Coordinates of C-alpha atoms and ligand atoms in Angstrom, one line a residue:
X18 CA 13.8 16.3 6.0
X19 CA 12.0 17.2 2.8
X20 CA 9.2 14.8 2.1
X21 CA 9.5 13.4 -1.4
X22 CA 7.2 10.8 -2.8
X23 CA 7.0 9.1 -6.1
X24 CA 4.3 7.4 -8.1
X25 CA 6.0 4.6 -10.1
X26 CA 3.6 3.0 -12.7
X27 CA 4.8 0.6 -15.4
X28 CA 3.6 1.8 -18.8
X29 CA 2.3 -1.6 -19.7
X30 CA -1.4 -0.6 -19.4
X31 CA -3.7 2.2 -18.4
X32 CA -4.0 3.3 -14.9
X33 CA -6.9 1.7 -13.0
X34 CA -8.6 2.8 -9.9
X35 CA -6.1 1.0 -7.6
X36 CA -3.1 2.9 -9.3
X37 CA -5.1 6.1 -9.3
X38 CA -5.5 5.8 -5.5
X39 CA -1.8 5.1 -5.0
X40 CA -1.0 8.2 -7.2
X41 CA -3.5 10.3 -5.2
X42 CA -2.1 9.3 -1.8
X43 CA 1.5 10.0 -2.9
X44 CA 0.4 13.4 -4.1
X45 CA -1.7 14.1 -1.0
X46 CA 1.0 13.1 1.4
X47 CA 3.6 15.3 -0.4
X48 CA 1.2 18.2 -0.5
X49 CA 0.2 17.8 3.2
X50 CA 3.9 18.0 4.2
X51 CA 5.1 20.7 1.9
X52 CA 7.0 18.1 -0.1
X53 CA 7.6 17.0 -3.6
X54 CA 5.6 14.5 -5.7
X55 CA 7.5 12.8 -8.5
X56 CA 6.4 10.6 -11.4
X57 CA 8.7 7.7 -12.2
X58 CA 8.0 5.7 -15.3
X59 CA 9.0 2.1 -14.6
X60 CA 9.9 1.1 -18.1
X61 CA 12.8 -1.3 -17.5
X62 CA 10.7 -3.9 -19.4
X63 CA 11.2 -2.7 -22.9
X64 CA 9.1 -5.5 -24.4
X65 CA 6.0 -4.7 -22.4
X66 CA 6.3 -1.0 -22.0
X67 CA 4.5 1.1 -24.6
X68 CA 4.9 4.8 -25.4
X69 CA 1.2 5.5 -25.7
X70 CA 0.7 4.3 -22.1
X71 CA 3.3 6.8 -20.9
X72 CA 1.3 9.5 -22.6
X73 CA -2.0 8.2 -21.1
X74 CA -0.5 8.1 -17.6
X75 CA 0.6 11.8 -17.9
X76 CA -2.8 12.8 -19.3
X77 CA -4.7 10.9 -16.6
X78 CA -2.6 12.6 -13.8
X79 CA -3.2 16.0 -15.5
X80 CA -7.0 15.4 -15.7
X81 CA -7.0 14.5 -12.0
X82 CA -4.9 17.6 -11.2
X83 CA -2.1 15.5 -9.7
X84 CA 0.7 17.4 -11.2
X85 CA 4.2 15.9 -10.6
X86 CA 7.0 18.2 -9.5
X87 CA 9.4 16.1 -11.7
X88 CA 9.5 13.0 -13.9
X89 CA 12.1 10.3 -14.4
X90 CA 12.2 7.3 -16.7
X91 CA 13.9 4.2 -15.7
X92 CA 14.9 3.4 -19.3
X93 CA 17.0 6.6 -19.3
X94 CA 18.9 5.5 -16.2
X95 CA 20.5 2.2 -17.1
X96 CA 24.0 3.7 -16.7
X97 CA 23.3 4.5 -13.0
X98 CA 21.9 0.9 -12.4
X99 CA 25.0 -0.5 -14.1
X100 CA 27.4 1.5 -11.9
X101 CA 25.6 0.6 -8.6
X102 CA 25.3 -3.0 -9.7
X103 CA 29.1 -3.1 -10.1
X104 CA 29.5 -1.9 -6.5
X105 CA 27.2 -4.6 -5.3
X106 CA 29.2 -7.2 -7.3
X107 CA 32.5 -5.9 -5.9
X108 CA 31.0 -6.2 -2.4
X109 CA 29.7 -9.7 -3.0
X110 CA 26.1 -8.7 -2.6
X111 CA 25.0 -9.9 -6.0
X112 CA 26.1 -13.3 -7.5
X113 CA 25.6 -15.0 -10.8
X114 CA 23.3 -18.0 -10.9
X115 CA 23.0 -20.4 -13.8
X116 CA 20.0 -22.6 -13.2
X117 CA 17.4 -22.8 -15.9
X118 CA 13.7 -22.0 -15.1
X119 CA 13.0 -25.7 -15.3
X120 CA 15.7 -26.6 -12.8
X121 CA 14.4 -24.0 -10.4
X122 CA 10.9 -25.2 -10.8
X123 CA 12.0 -28.8 -10.0
X124 CA 13.8 -27.6 -6.8
X125 CA 10.7 -25.8 -5.8
X126 CA 8.6 -28.9 -6.3
X127 CA 11.0 -31.1 -4.3
X128 CA 10.9 -28.7 -1.4
X129 CA 7.2 -28.3 -1.4
X130 CA 6.8 -32.1 -1.7
X131 CA 8.8 -32.4 1.5
X132 CA 6.6 -29.8 3.2
X133 CA 9.3 -27.2 3.2
X134 CA 9.1 -23.6 2.1
X135 CA 10.4 -23.2 -1.5
X136 CA 13.4 -21.1 -0.7
X137 CA 16.3 -20.9 -3.2
X138 CA 19.1 -23.2 -1.9
X139 CA 21.9 -20.8 -3.0
X140 CA 23.5 -23.6 -5.0
X141 CA 25.0 -21.0 -7.2
X142 CA 27.0 -19.5 -4.3
X143 CA 28.9 -22.8 -4.0
X144 CA 30.1 -22.8 -7.6
X145 CA 33.9 -22.4 -8.0
X146 CA 35.5 -20.0 -10.5
X147 CA 36.2 -23.1 -12.7
X148 CA 32.5 -24.2 -12.5
X149 CA 31.4 -20.8 -13.7
X150 CA 34.0 -20.6 -16.5
X151 CA 32.9 -24.0 -17.7
X152 CA 29.2 -23.0 -17.7
X153 CA 30.0 -19.8 -19.6
X154 CA 32.2 -21.7 -22.1
X155 CA 29.1 -23.8 -22.7
X156 CA 27.3 -20.6 -23.5
X157 CA 25.2 -20.5 -20.3
X158 CA 24.7 -16.8 -19.4
X159 CA 24.0 -16.1 -15.7
X160 CA 21.1 -14.3 -14.1
X161 CA 22.0 -12.4 -10.9
X162 CA 20.6 -12.7 -7.4
X163 CA 20.9 -10.3 -4.5
X164 CA 22.4 -12.0 -1.5
X165 CA 20.3 -11.4 1.5
X166 CA 22.1 -10.9 4.8
X167 CA 20.8 -13.9 6.8
X168 CA 22.1 -12.4 10.1
X169 CA 20.1 -9.3 10.0
X170 CA 16.4 -9.6 10.9
X171 CA 14.4 -7.3 8.6
X172 CA 12.1 -4.9 10.5
X173 CA 10.3 -1.7 9.8
X174 CA 7.5 0.4 11.1
X175 CA 5.0 0.6 8.4
X176 CA 2.9 3.8 8.3
X177 CA -0.3 1.7 7.6
X178 CA 0.5 -1.8 8.8
X179 CA 2.6 -1.0 11.9
X180 CA 5.6 -3.0 12.9
X181 CA 6.7 -5.5 10.3
X182 CA 9.2 -8.3 10.8
X183 CA 10.7 -10.7 8.2
X184 CA 13.3 -13.4 8.8
X185 CA 15.6 -13.3 5.7
X186 CA 16.5 -17.0 6.1
X187 CA 12.9 -17.8 5.1
X188 CA 13.3 -15.8 1.8
X189 CA 14.9 -16.6 -1.5
X190 CA 17.7 -14.3 -2.7
X191 CA 15.8 -12.3 -5.2
X192 CA 16.7 -12.3 -8.9
X193 CA 17.6 -8.7 -9.8
X194 CA 18.9 -9.1 -13.3
X195 CA 18.1 -11.5 -16.1
X196 CA 20.5 -13.4 -18.2
X197 CA 20.1 -11.1 -21.1
X198 CA 21.2 -8.2 -18.9
X199 CA 17.7 -6.7 -18.5
X200 CA 16.6 -5.5 -15.0
X201 CA 13.9 -6.7 -12.8
X202 CA 11.9 -4.1 -10.9
X203 CA 13.4 -4.6 -7.4
X204 CA 16.9 -3.2 -7.6
X205 CA 16.4 -0.3 -10.0
X206 CA 13.6 0.9 -7.9
X207 CA 15.9 1.0 -4.8
X208 CA 18.7 2.7 -6.8
X209 CA 16.2 5.3 -8.0
X210 CA 14.6 5.9 -4.6
X211 CA 18.1 6.6 -3.3
X212 CA 19.1 8.8 -6.2
X213 CA 15.8 10.7 -6.3
X214 CA 15.8 11.3 -2.5
X215 CA 12.6 9.5 -1.9
X216 CA 11.6 9.9 1.8
X217 CA 8.3 7.9 1.7
X218 CA 7.3 5.0 -0.5
X219 CA 3.6 4.6 -0.7
X220 CA 2.3 1.6 -2.5
X221 CA -0.1 -1.4 -2.3
X222 CA 0.3 -4.2 0.2
X223 CA 1.2 -6.5 -2.7
X224 CA 4.7 -5.1 -2.3
X225 CA 5.2 -5.9 1.4
X226 CA 7.5 -8.8 0.8
X227 CA 9.4 -6.8 -1.9
X228 CA 10.0 -4.2 0.8
X229 CA 11.6 -6.8 3.0
X230 CA 14.3 -7.5 0.4
X231 CA 14.6 -3.9 -0.8
X232 CA 15.4 -2.8 2.7
X233 CA 18.5 -4.9 2.6
X234 CA 19.3 -3.4 -0.8
X235 CA 19.2 0.1 0.6
X236 CA 21.6 -1.0 3.4
X237 CA 23.9 -2.7 0.9
X238 CA 24.0 0.5 -1.2
X239 CA 24.9 2.5 1.9
X240 CA 21.7 4.4 2.1
X241 CA 19.1 5.0 4.8
X242 CA 15.8 3.5 3.9
X243 CA 12.7 5.6 3.3
X244 CA 9.6 5.1 5.3
X245 CA 7.0 2.8 3.8
X246 CA 3.2 2.9 3.7
X247 CA 1.6 -0.3 2.3
X248 CA -2.1 0.3 1.7
X249 CA -4.7 -2.4 1.8
X250 CA -6.0 -3.2 -1.7
X251 CA -9.4 -2.2 -3.1
X252 CA -12.1 -4.7 -3.6
X253 CA -15.1 -4.5 -5.9
X254 CA -18.8 -4.4 -4.9
X255 CA -18.8 -8.2 -4.6
X256 CA -16.3 -7.8 -1.8
X257 CA -13.4 -9.5 -3.4
X258 CA -10.5 -8.5 -5.6
X259 CA -12.3 -8.1 -8.9
X260 CA -11.1 -8.2 -12.5
X261 CA -13.4 -5.3 -13.1
X262 CA -11.6 -2.9 -10.9
X263 CA -8.4 -3.6 -12.9
X264 CA -10.2 -2.4 -16.0
X265 CA -11.7 0.8 -14.5
X266 CA -9.6 3.6 -15.8
X267 CA -10.0 7.3 -16.3
X268 CA -11.6 6.8 -19.7
X269 CA -14.4 4.8 -18.1
X270 CA -15.1 7.4 -15.5
X271 CA -15.0 10.3 -18.0
X272 CA -17.5 8.5 -20.2
X273 CA -19.8 8.2 -17.2
X274 CA -19.5 11.9 -16.6
X275 CA -17.5 11.5 -13.3
X276 CA -15.7 14.6 -12.3
X277 CA -12.0 14.3 -11.2
X278 CA -13.1 16.0 -7.9
X279 CA -15.5 13.1 -7.2
X280 CA -12.8 10.4 -7.7
X281 CA -10.5 12.3 -5.5
X282 CA -13.0 12.9 -2.8
X283 CA -13.9 9.2 -2.7
X284 CA -10.4 7.7 -3.0
X285 CA -8.9 10.2 -0.5
X286 CA -11.1 8.7 2.3
X287 CA -12.0 5.2 1.1
X288 CA -10.4 2.8 3.6
X289 CA -10.5 5.3 6.5
X290 CA -13.3 5.7 9.1
X291 CA -13.7 9.3 8.0
X292 CA -16.9 10.1 6.1
X293 CA -16.6 10.4 2.3
X294 CA -17.8 14.0 1.6
X295 CA -18.2 16.0 -1.7
X296 CA -15.2 18.2 -1.6
X297 CA -14.7 20.3 -4.7
X298 CA -11.5 21.8 -3.4
X299 CA -9.2 19.0 -2.1
X300 CA -7.4 21.3 0.3
X301 CA -9.2 20.1 3.4
X302 CA -8.7 16.5 2.3
X303 CA -5.0 17.1 1.9
X304 CA -4.8 18.9 5.2
X305 CA -6.3 16.0 7.1
X306 CA -4.5 13.3 5.2
X307 CA -2.8 10.8 7.5
X308 CA -1.8 7.2 6.9
X309 CA -2.7 6.3 10.5
X310 CA -6.3 6.8 9.5
X311 CA -6.3 3.9 7.0
X312 CA -7.3 0.5 8.1
X313 CA -5.7 -2.8 7.2
X314 CA -8.8 -4.3 5.8
X315 CA -9.5 -4.1 2.1
X316 CA -11.6 -1.1 1.1
X317 CA -14.6 -1.5 -1.0
X318 CA -14.8 0.6 -4.1
X319 CA -18.5 1.2 -5.0
X320 CA -19.3 2.7 -8.4
X321 CA -22.8 3.7 -7.1
X322 CA -21.2 5.6 -4.2
X323 CA -19.0 7.4 -6.7
X324 CA -22.0 8.3 -8.9
X325 CA -23.9 9.8 -5.9
X326 CA -20.8 11.7 -4.8
X327 CA -20.4 13.0 -8.3
X328 CA -23.9 14.4 -8.3
X329 CA -23.1 16.3 -5.1
X330 CA -19.9 17.6 -6.6
X331 CA -21.7 18.7 -9.8
X332 CA -24.3 20.6 -7.7
X333 CA -21.4 22.8 -6.4
X334 CA -19.5 23.4 -9.6
X335 CA -19.3 27.1 -10.6
X336 CA -20.2 28.2 -14.1
X337 CA -16.5 29.0 -15.0
X338 CA -15.5 25.4 -14.1
X339 CA -18.0 23.9 -16.6
X340 CA -18.8 26.5 -19.3
X341 CA -16.7 24.8 -22.0
X342 CA -18.7 21.7 -21.5
X343 CA -22.1 23.4 -21.6
X344 CA -24.3 23.8 -24.7
X345 CA -23.8 27.0 -26.7
X346 CA -25.7 29.9 -25.3
X347 CA -26.3 28.4 -21.9
X348 CA -25.9 31.3 -19.4
X349 CA -24.7 31.4 -15.8
X350 CA -28.3 31.8 -14.6
X351 CA -29.2 28.7 -16.7
X352 CA -26.4 26.7 -15.2
X353 CA -27.4 27.7 -11.7
X354 CA -31.1 26.9 -12.2
X355 CA -30.4 23.5 -13.8
X356 CA -27.4 22.3 -11.7
X357 CA -29.3 21.0 -8.7
X358 CA -31.0 18.5 -11.0
X359 CA -27.9 17.0 -12.6
X360 CA -26.0 13.8 -11.9
X361 CA -23.5 14.8 -14.6
X362 CA -22.5 18.0 -16.3
X363 CA -23.5 16.5 -19.7
X364 CA -27.1 16.2 -18.6
X365 CA -27.2 20.0 -18.6
X366 CA -27.8 19.9 -22.4
X367 CA -31.1 18.1 -21.9
X368 CA -32.4 20.7 -19.6
X369 CA -31.1 23.6 -21.7
X370 CA -33.1 22.1 -24.5
X371 CA -36.1 22.3 -22.3
X372 CA -35.4 26.0 -21.7
X373 CA -34.9 26.8 -25.3
X374 CA -37.6 24.5 -26.7
X375 CA -39.4 23.3 -28.5
X376 CA -41.1 21.1 -26.0
X377 CA -44.1 18.9 -26.4
X378 CA -46.5 17.9 -23.7
X379 CA -49.5 15.7 -23.5
X380 CA -52.1 17.8 -21.7
X381 CA -55.1 16.2 -20.1
X382 CA -58.5 17.5 -21.3
X383 CA -59.5 18.8 -17.8
X384 CA -56.4 21.0 -17.7
X385 CA -56.9 22.9 -21.0
X386 CA -59.1 25.6 -19.7
X387 CA -56.8 26.0 -16.7
X388 CA -53.8 26.5 -19.0
X389 CA -55.7 29.0 -21.1
X390 CA -56.4 30.9 -17.9
X391 CA -52.7 30.7 -17.0
X392 CA -51.8 32.2 -20.3
X393 CA -54.3 35.0 -19.7
X394 CA -52.6 35.8 -16.4
X395 CA -49.0 35.3 -17.7
X396 CA -49.5 37.8 -20.4
X397 CA -50.1 40.5 -17.8
X398 CA -47.0 39.8 -15.7
X399 CA -43.7 41.8 -16.0
X400 CA -41.6 38.5 -15.8
X401 CA -39.1 39.7 -13.2
X402 CA -40.1 36.8 -10.9
X403 CA -43.0 35.2 -12.8
X404 CA -43.5 31.9 -11.1
X405 CA -44.8 33.0 -7.6
X406 CA -46.9 35.7 -9.3
X407 CA -48.4 33.3 -11.8
X408 CA -49.2 30.5 -9.4
X409 CA -50.4 32.9 -6.7
X410 CA -52.9 34.5 -9.1
X411 CA -54.0 31.1 -10.5
X412 CA -54.6 29.7 -7.1
X413 CA -56.7 32.7 -6.3
X414 CA -58.7 32.5 -9.5
X415 CA -59.2 28.7 -9.7
X416 CA -59.0 27.4 -6.2
X417 CA -56.5 24.8 -7.4
X418 CA -53.6 24.0 -5.1
X419 CA -50.7 21.6 -4.7
X420 CA -50.2 19.1 -7.5
X421 CA -53.4 20.1 -9.4
X422 CA -52.0 23.6 -9.5
X423 CA -48.4 23.0 -10.3
X424 CA -48.2 19.8 -12.4
X425 CA -50.2 21.0 -15.4
X426 CA -48.1 24.1 -15.5
X427 CA -44.8 22.3 -15.3
X428 CA -45.9 19.8 -17.9
X429 CA -47.0 22.5 -20.4
X430 CA -44.0 24.7 -19.7
X431 CA -41.3 22.0 -19.8
X432 CA -42.8 18.9 -21.3
X433 CA -41.8 16.9 -18.2
X434 CA -43.3 16.1 -14.8
X435 CA -40.1 16.6 -12.9
X436 CA -37.2 19.0 -13.1
X437 CA -35.5 22.0 -11.8
X438 CA -37.2 24.6 -9.6
X439 CA -39.8 26.4 -11.8
X440 CA -39.1 29.7 -10.1
X441 CA -35.5 29.5 -11.6
X442 CA -36.5 28.0 -14.9
X443 CA -39.4 30.2 -15.9
X444 CA -37.4 33.4 -16.2
X445 CA -35.0 31.5 -18.4
X446 CA -37.8 30.2 -20.6
X447 CA -38.9 33.7 -21.2
X448 CA -42.3 35.3 -21.6
X449 CA -42.8 34.6 -25.3
X450 CA -41.9 30.9 -25.1
X451 CA -43.9 30.5 -21.9
X452 CA -47.0 32.0 -23.5
X453 CA -46.6 29.8 -26.6
X454 CA -46.3 26.7 -24.4
X455 CA -49.3 27.5 -22.2
X456 CA -51.5 28.3 -25.3
X457 CA -50.5 25.3 -27.2
X458 CA -51.7 23.2 -24.2
Ligands
LIG16 N1 6.3 -0.2 -11.0 C1 6.0 -0.8 -9.7 C2 4.5 -1.2 -9.8 O1 3.8 -0.6 -10.5 C3 6.2 0.2 -8.7 C4 6.0 -0.2 -7.3 C5 6.6 0.8 -6.3 O2 5.9 1.8 -6.0 O3 7.7 0.6 -5.9 O4 4.1 -2.0 -9.1

């Protein structure tokens, strides 16, 4: 069996961290099994779908490096849905229902008031041909329900949740098509999963009860069902489902300077007991990817954890990976000297400005003579590896050591008390600049 997964967002908004995780896991599982990863744009809802969201979804996946092996759009597949719907109609597995939303709501309330589960009573199934003709003559257009098979217990072995069991008699026959002919999500998704040869459906646990009804749709359409993995949802820092998570998209992370590798490294392992580690290359994460490692408890998405992971990723990025985002003129040696001090790539510009100057520093009175002495030694050095030579000679000459030796030099040379390793920085600053800075102290 070829593993084929699909990521199926509705283009009614931007991807948020929950969807991104779903996309990633679909991609990882396909890659781990030598399979295919497809993008399916779920745009059956023409009123709510927007073209710019489709473009944003593609761009976000590209930025993450999650490149689909193919793309389908539900709005281009209505002919297929129509044909398969006709088959279900002929087999009596979908039926027209004429209740208004208000009537259905009333039925629900009555059942709930009697302490019963609000399951649809199938009144529409009892209508005669005459009843239907009369209703349609009155201008009432039906919506369509899928008729669950009450005699077949619904069971599947979920790759995350383990064995699942639903009694179809406790469930309402789901509405699959609206009175205006438009499709609800459930049935087109099954038709597509069959047609696209989807072997594994990976999605959030909010879809578990949809799966129960969809499994019967696969059977009614004569297809074997795919395997399912329903993942526990993400929670925010506060430990509950947060609105904030739903608004955290790629734009937000990019603005903060988060690298795609950091998001991937975090979301690949969040919810497992494996440690989150700063992988720049996702290959080891992919190789070890296994739904059995995911727990059933909600996983906590922590932006601070992401920021820290991001810094550890940045510290490993090679010059070629970042050069287009670095200030003009910044060299490979410059990047390597500065990189260990960065939380984001954008911060490299600040440190490059320190290298290139000008810098200003407030020098304490008692350090002025010391710095003049430093300039006197610096001028004699050949600058191949100036920092140990300069500090070694100054220590000898002045008896200063530790902070008293290093801090005034760092301050005069960089204008700051902290920063990258001076041994790496000083060659970049260059002899001329360094002498100027020491003398102006
Ligand atoms: N469009 C559906 C959603 O975004 C897809 C769910 C699925 O993966 O089947 O919830």
